[in-house]
PDB file of C-alpha atoms in Angstrom:
ATOM      1  CA  MET Y 220     -38.792-168.011  74.545  1.00 47.00           C
ATOM      2  CA  VAL Y 221     -35.293-166.784  75.453  1.00 53.00           C
ATOM      3  CA  LEU Y 222     -35.369-164.158  72.674  1.00 51.00           C
ATOM      4  CA  SER Y 223     -38.731-162.833  73.849  1.00 68.00           C
ATOM      5  CA  GLN Y 224     -37.408-162.616  77.409  1.00 69.00           C
ATOM      6  CA  LEU Y 225     -34.306-160.774  76.183  1.00 72.00           C
ATOM      7  CA  SER Y 226     -36.544-158.232  74.430  1.00 80.00           C
ATOM      8  CA  ILE Y 227     -37.981-157.392  77.847  1.00 80.00           C
ATOM      9  CA  PHE Y 228     -34.577-156.103  78.952  1.00 88.00           C
ATOM     10  CA  LEU Y 229     -34.726-153.001  76.731  1.00 89.00           C
ATOM     11  CA  PRO Y 230     -37.787-151.430  78.400  1.00 91.00           C
ATOM     12  CA  LEU Y 231     -36.276-152.122  81.802  1.00 90.00           C
ATOM     13  CA  ILE Y 232     -32.957-150.540  80.813  1.00 91.00           C
ATOM     14  CA  VAL Y 233     -34.775-147.497  79.417  1.00 92.00           C
ATOM     15  CA  ALA Y 234     -36.918-147.199  82.556  1.00 92.00           C
ATOM     16  CA  THR Y 235     -33.906-147.465  84.856  1.00 92.00           C
ATOM     17  CA  THR Y 236     -31.809-144.994  82.874  1.00 93.00           C
ATOM     18  CA  LEU Y 237     -34.527-142.355  82.595  1.00 93.00           C
ATOM     19  CA  GLY Y 238     -35.457-142.758  86.274  1.00 90.00           C
ATOM     20  CA  ALA Y 239     -31.802-142.252  87.201  1.00 91.00           C
ATOM     21  CA  PHE Y 240     -31.678-139.050  85.126  1.00 90.00           C
ATOM     22  CA  ILE Y 241     -34.691-137.716  87.013  1.00 88.00           C
ATOM     23  CA  GLY Y 242     -33.042-138.629  90.319  1.00 88.00           C
ATOM     24  CA  LEU Y 243     -29.752-137.031  89.276  1.00 88.00           C
ATOM     25  CA  GLU Y 244     -31.199-133.566  89.708  1.00 83.00           C
ATOM     26  CA  ARG Y 245     -32.520-134.466  93.155  1.00 83.00           C
ATOM     27  CA  GLU Y 246     -29.103-135.909  94.038  1.00 85.00           C
ATOM     28  CA  TYR Y 247     -27.431-132.704  92.833  1.00 85.00           C
ATOM     29  CA  LYS Y 248     -29.639-130.678  95.167  1.00 82.00           C
ATOM     30  CA  ASN Y 249     -28.815-133.076  98.028  1.00 84.00           C
ATOM     31  CA  LYS Y 250     -32.399-134.304  98.465  1.00 79.00           C
ATOM     32  CA  PRO Y 251     -33.226-137.523 100.328  1.00 75.00           C
ATOM     33  CA  ALA Y 252     -34.387-139.524  97.303  1.00 78.00           C
ATOM     34  CA  GLY Y 253     -31.781-139.354  94.541  1.00 81.00           C
ATOM     35  CA  MET Y 254     -30.591-141.384  91.577  1.00 87.00           C
ATOM     36  CA  LYS Y 255     -30.871-144.832  93.120  1.00 88.00           C
ATOM     37  CA  THR Y 256     -34.353-144.257  94.494  1.00 85.00           C
ATOM     38  CA  HIS Y 257     -35.748-142.792  91.289  1.00 89.00           C
ATOM     39  CA  ALA Y 258     -34.072-145.460  89.149  1.00 90.00           C
ATOM     40  CA  LEU Y 259     -35.506-148.223  91.332  1.00 88.00           C
ATOM     41  CA  VAL Y 260     -38.989-146.691  91.314  1.00 88.00           C
ATOM     42  CA  SER Y 261     -38.908-146.382  87.531  1.00 90.00           C
ATOM     43  CA  LEU Y 262     -37.514-149.899  87.089  1.00 90.00           C
ATOM     44  CA  GLY Y 263     -40.114-151.375  89.446  1.00 86.00           C
ATOM     45  CA  ALA Y 264     -42.994-149.599  87.715  1.00 86.00           C
ATOM     46  CA  GLY Y 265     -41.801-150.769  84.295  1.00 86.00           C
ATOM     47  CA  PHE Y 266     -41.357-154.303  85.559  1.00 86.00           C
ATOM     48  CA  PHE Y 267     -44.861-154.378  87.030  1.00 82.00           C
ATOM     49  CA  MET Y 268     -46.314-153.248  83.695  1.00 82.00           C
ATOM     50  CA  ILE Y 269     -44.388-155.938  81.821  1.00 83.00           C
ATOM     51  CA  LEU Y 270     -45.617-158.533  84.305  1.00 79.00           C
ATOM     52  CA  GLY Y 271     -49.168-157.228  83.913  1.00 77.00           C
ATOM     53  CA  ASP Y 272     -48.916-157.535  80.136  1.00 77.00           C
ATOM     54  CA  HIS Y 273     -47.504-161.029  80.448  1.00 74.00           C
ATOM     55  CA  ILE Y 274     -50.251-162.136  82.829  1.00 72.00           C
ATOM     56  CA  PHE Y 275     -52.952-160.627  80.628  1.00 72.00           C
ATOM     57  CA  PHE Y 276     -51.784-162.293  77.415  1.00 71.00           C
ATOM     58  CA  ASN Y 277     -51.118-165.658  79.060  1.00 67.00           C
ATOM     59  CA  PHE Y 278     -54.438-165.854  80.861  1.00 66.00           C
ATOM     60  CA  ALA Y 279     -56.754-163.932  78.521  1.00 66.00           C
ATOM     61  CA  ASN Y 280     -57.805-167.110  76.708  1.00 67.00           C
ATOM     62  CA  MET Y 281     -58.758-168.875  79.928  1.00 64.00           C
ATOM     63  CA  GLY Y 282     -62.053-167.046  80.186  1.00 63.00           C
ATOM     64  CA  GLY Y 283     -61.224-165.112  83.343  1.00 61.00           C
ATOM     65  CA  SER Y 284     -61.630-161.417  83.763  1.00 66.00           C
ATOM     66  CA  TYR Y 285     -58.250-159.829  84.183  1.00 65.00           C
ATOM     67  CA  ASP Y 286     -57.593-156.153  83.755  1.00 70.00           C
ATOM     68  CA  PRO Y 287     -53.918-155.061  83.497  1.00 66.00           C
ATOM     69  CA  SER Y 288     -54.895-151.519  84.445  1.00 72.00           C
ATOM     70  CA  ARG Y 289     -55.250-152.798  88.018  1.00 75.00           C
ATOM     71  CA  ILE Y 290     -51.479-153.134  88.149  1.00 74.00           C
ATOM     72  CA  LEU Y 291     -51.095-149.562  86.916  1.00 75.00           C
ATOM     73  CA  ALA Y 292     -53.514-148.364  89.608  1.00 81.00           C
ATOM     74  CA  SER Y 293     -51.574-150.276  92.264  1.00 82.00           C
ATOM     75  CA  VAL Y 294     -48.280-148.748  91.126  1.00 80.00           C
ATOM     76  CA  ILE Y 295     -49.774-145.264  91.335  1.00 81.00           C
ATOM     77  CA  VAL Y 296     -51.140-145.865  94.841  1.00 86.00           C
ATOM     78  CA  GLY Y 297     -47.919-147.530  96.045  1.00 84.00           C
ATOM     79  CA  ILE Y 298     -45.712-144.717  94.812  1.00 82.00           C
ATOM     80  CA  GLY Y 299     -48.115-142.192  96.317  1.00 81.00           C
ATOM     81  CA  PHE Y 300     -47.668-143.937  99.657  1.00 82.00           C
ATOM     82  CA  MET Y 301     -43.867-143.832  99.310  1.00 81.00           C
ATOM     83  CA  GLY Y 302     -44.022-140.177  98.305  1.00 78.00           C
ATOM     84  CA  GLY Y 303     -46.153-139.415 101.346  1.00 80.00           C
ATOM     85  CA  GLY Y 304     -43.303-140.695 103.478  1.00 79.00           C
ATOM     86  CA  LEU Y 305     -40.970-138.150 101.931  1.00 74.00           C
ATOM     87  CA  ILE Y 306     -43.157-135.158 102.724  1.00 77.00           C
ATOM     88  CA  MET Y 307     -42.368-133.589 106.092  1.00 75.00           C
ATOM     89  CA  LYS Y 308     -43.413-130.502 107.962  1.00 70.00           C
ATOM     90  CA  LYS Y 309     -40.507-128.694 109.580  1.00 72.00           C
ATOM     91  CA  ASP Y 310     -40.699-125.277 111.217  1.00 75.00           C
ATOM     92  CA  PHE Y 311     -43.991-124.446 109.500  1.00 71.00           C
ATOM     93  CA  GLN Y 312     -42.447-125.410 106.113  1.00 73.00           C
ATOM     94  CA  VAL Y 313     -43.496-128.404 104.052  1.00 73.00           C
ATOM     95  CA  GLU Y 314     -40.517-130.201 102.519  1.00 78.00           C
ATOM     96  CA  GLY Y 315     -40.184-133.116 100.120  1.00 80.00           C
ATOM     97  CA  LEU Y 316     -43.099-132.339  97.815  1.00 79.00           C
ATOM     98  CA  THR Y 317     -40.931-131.954  94.713  1.00 81.00           C
ATOM     99  CA  THR Y 318     -38.972-135.118  95.447  1.00 83.00           C
ATOM    100  CA  ALA Y 319     -42.221-137.037  96.004  1.00 84.00           C
ATOM    101  CA  ALA Y 320     -43.589-135.692  92.723  1.00 85.00           C
ATOM    102  CA  GLY Y 321     -40.331-136.686  91.007  1.00 86.00           C
ATOM    103  CA  MET Y 322     -40.702-140.239  92.275  1.00 86.00           C
ATOM    104  CA  TRP Y 323     -44.292-140.301  91.038  1.00 87.00           C
ATOM    105  CA  ILE Y 324     -43.144-139.146  87.598  1.00 89.00           C
ATOM    106  CA  ALA Y 325     -40.283-141.683  87.649  1.00 89.00           C
ATOM    107  CA  ALA Y 326     -42.893-144.394  88.187  1.00 89.00           C
ATOM    108  CA  ALA Y 327     -44.926-143.110  85.242  1.00 89.00           C
ATOM    109  CA  VAL Y 328     -41.787-143.051  83.082  1.00 91.00           C
ATOM    110  CA  GLY Y 329     -41.118-146.639  84.117  1.00 90.00           C
ATOM    111  CA  VAL Y 330     -44.651-147.642  83.177  1.00 87.00           C
ATOM    112  CA  ALA Y 331     -44.292-145.971  79.773  1.00 88.00           C
ATOM    113  CA  ALA Y 332     -40.964-147.707  79.172  1.00 89.00           C
ATOM    114  CA  GLY Y 333     -42.471-150.990  80.328  1.00 86.00           C
ATOM    115  CA  MET Y 334     -45.170-150.526  77.704  1.00 84.00           C
ATOM    116  CA  GLU Y 335     -42.418-149.769  75.127  1.00 87.00           C
ATOM    117  CA  LEU Y 336     -43.503-146.147  74.740  1.00 89.00           C
ATOM    118  CA  TYR Y 337     -39.885-145.020  74.660  1.00 91.00           C
ATOM    119  CA  MET Y 338     -40.328-141.618  73.019  1.00 93.00           C
ATOM    120  CA  LEU Y 339     -43.058-140.704  75.479  1.00 91.00           C
ATOM    121  CA  ALA Y 340     -40.910-141.841  78.416  1.00 92.00           C
ATOM    122  CA  PHE Y 341     -37.933-139.859  77.090  1.00 93.00           C
ATOM    123  CA  PHE Y 342     -40.047-136.737  76.457  1.00 93.00           C
ATOM    124  CA  VAL Y 343     -41.580-136.835  79.955  1.00 92.00           C
ATOM    125  CA  THR Y 344     -38.085-137.248  81.421  1.00 93.00           C
ATOM    126  CA  LEU Y 345     -36.928-134.155  79.534  1.00 93.00           C
ATOM    127  CA  LEU Y 346     -39.955-132.186  80.716  1.00 90.00           C
ATOM    128  CA  THR Y 347     -39.326-133.311  84.285  1.00 90.00           C
ATOM    129  CA  LEU Y 348     -35.691-132.233  84.126  1.00 88.00           C
ATOM    130  CA  PHE Y 349     -36.787-128.918  82.595  1.00 89.00           C
ATOM    131  CA  ILE Y 350     -39.165-128.392  85.518  1.00 86.00           C
ATOM    132  CA  PHE Y 351     -36.583-129.402  88.118  1.00 83.00           C
ATOM    133  CA  HIS Y 352     -33.747-127.362  86.678  1.00 81.00           C
ATOM    134  CA  ILE Y 353     -35.172-124.412  84.719  1.00 82.00           C
ATOM    135  CA  VAL Y 354     -38.484-123.791  86.466  1.00 79.00           C
ATOM    136  CA  GLY Y 355     -36.924-124.587  89.859  1.00 77.00           C
ATOM    137  CA  GLY Y 356     -34.062-122.175  89.142  1.00 76.00           C
ATOM    138  CA  PHE Y 357     -36.513-119.474  88.090  1.00 78.00           C
ATOM    139  CA  GLU Y 358     -38.536-120.088  91.234  1.00 71.00           C
ATOM    140  CA  ASP Y 359     -35.448-119.912  93.460  1.00 73.00           C
ATOM    141  CA  ARG Y 360     -34.083-116.803  91.806  1.00 74.00           C
ATOM    142  CA  PHE Y 361     -37.169-114.653  91.294  1.00 73.00           C
ATOM    143  CA  ILE Y 362     -39.864-115.875  93.631  1.00 69.00           C
ATOM    144  CA  ARG Y 363     -38.256-117.205  96.801  1.00 65.00           C
ATOM    145  CA  ASN Y 364     -35.555-114.527  97.013  1.00 62.00           C
ATOM    146  CA  ARG Y 365     -37.956-111.610  96.986  1.00 56.00           C
TER     147      ARG Y 365
END
């Protein structure tokens, strides 16, 4: 039992690390939700998926109807609610959309890591950083400065 619980640590470490990398870019741009927030969102999402798996496999033989995808749906809704709190309207400008989207992606990365889909979680993290850094830089340089 201890060994199986120790094997749970790896997905949580991966989720936390990749979430922190996503938040690093937000931190660099001095946004309200940075490394800690993204790491915690990713860790929490991964942990909820592990708990969902655990509940499903422990109670599946009891004849009840349990669907682990309910936990995934709840994570998505909960993070959407948190992200909504980051979005503000200031002087006819909407701010916080990218940070909210980053937190939503960090949650998805956490879920993937929680399900031990490490390569997928890593790839999505790279794509997210590409969007934040490269696409965001392109947008700043060529679109917003026109």
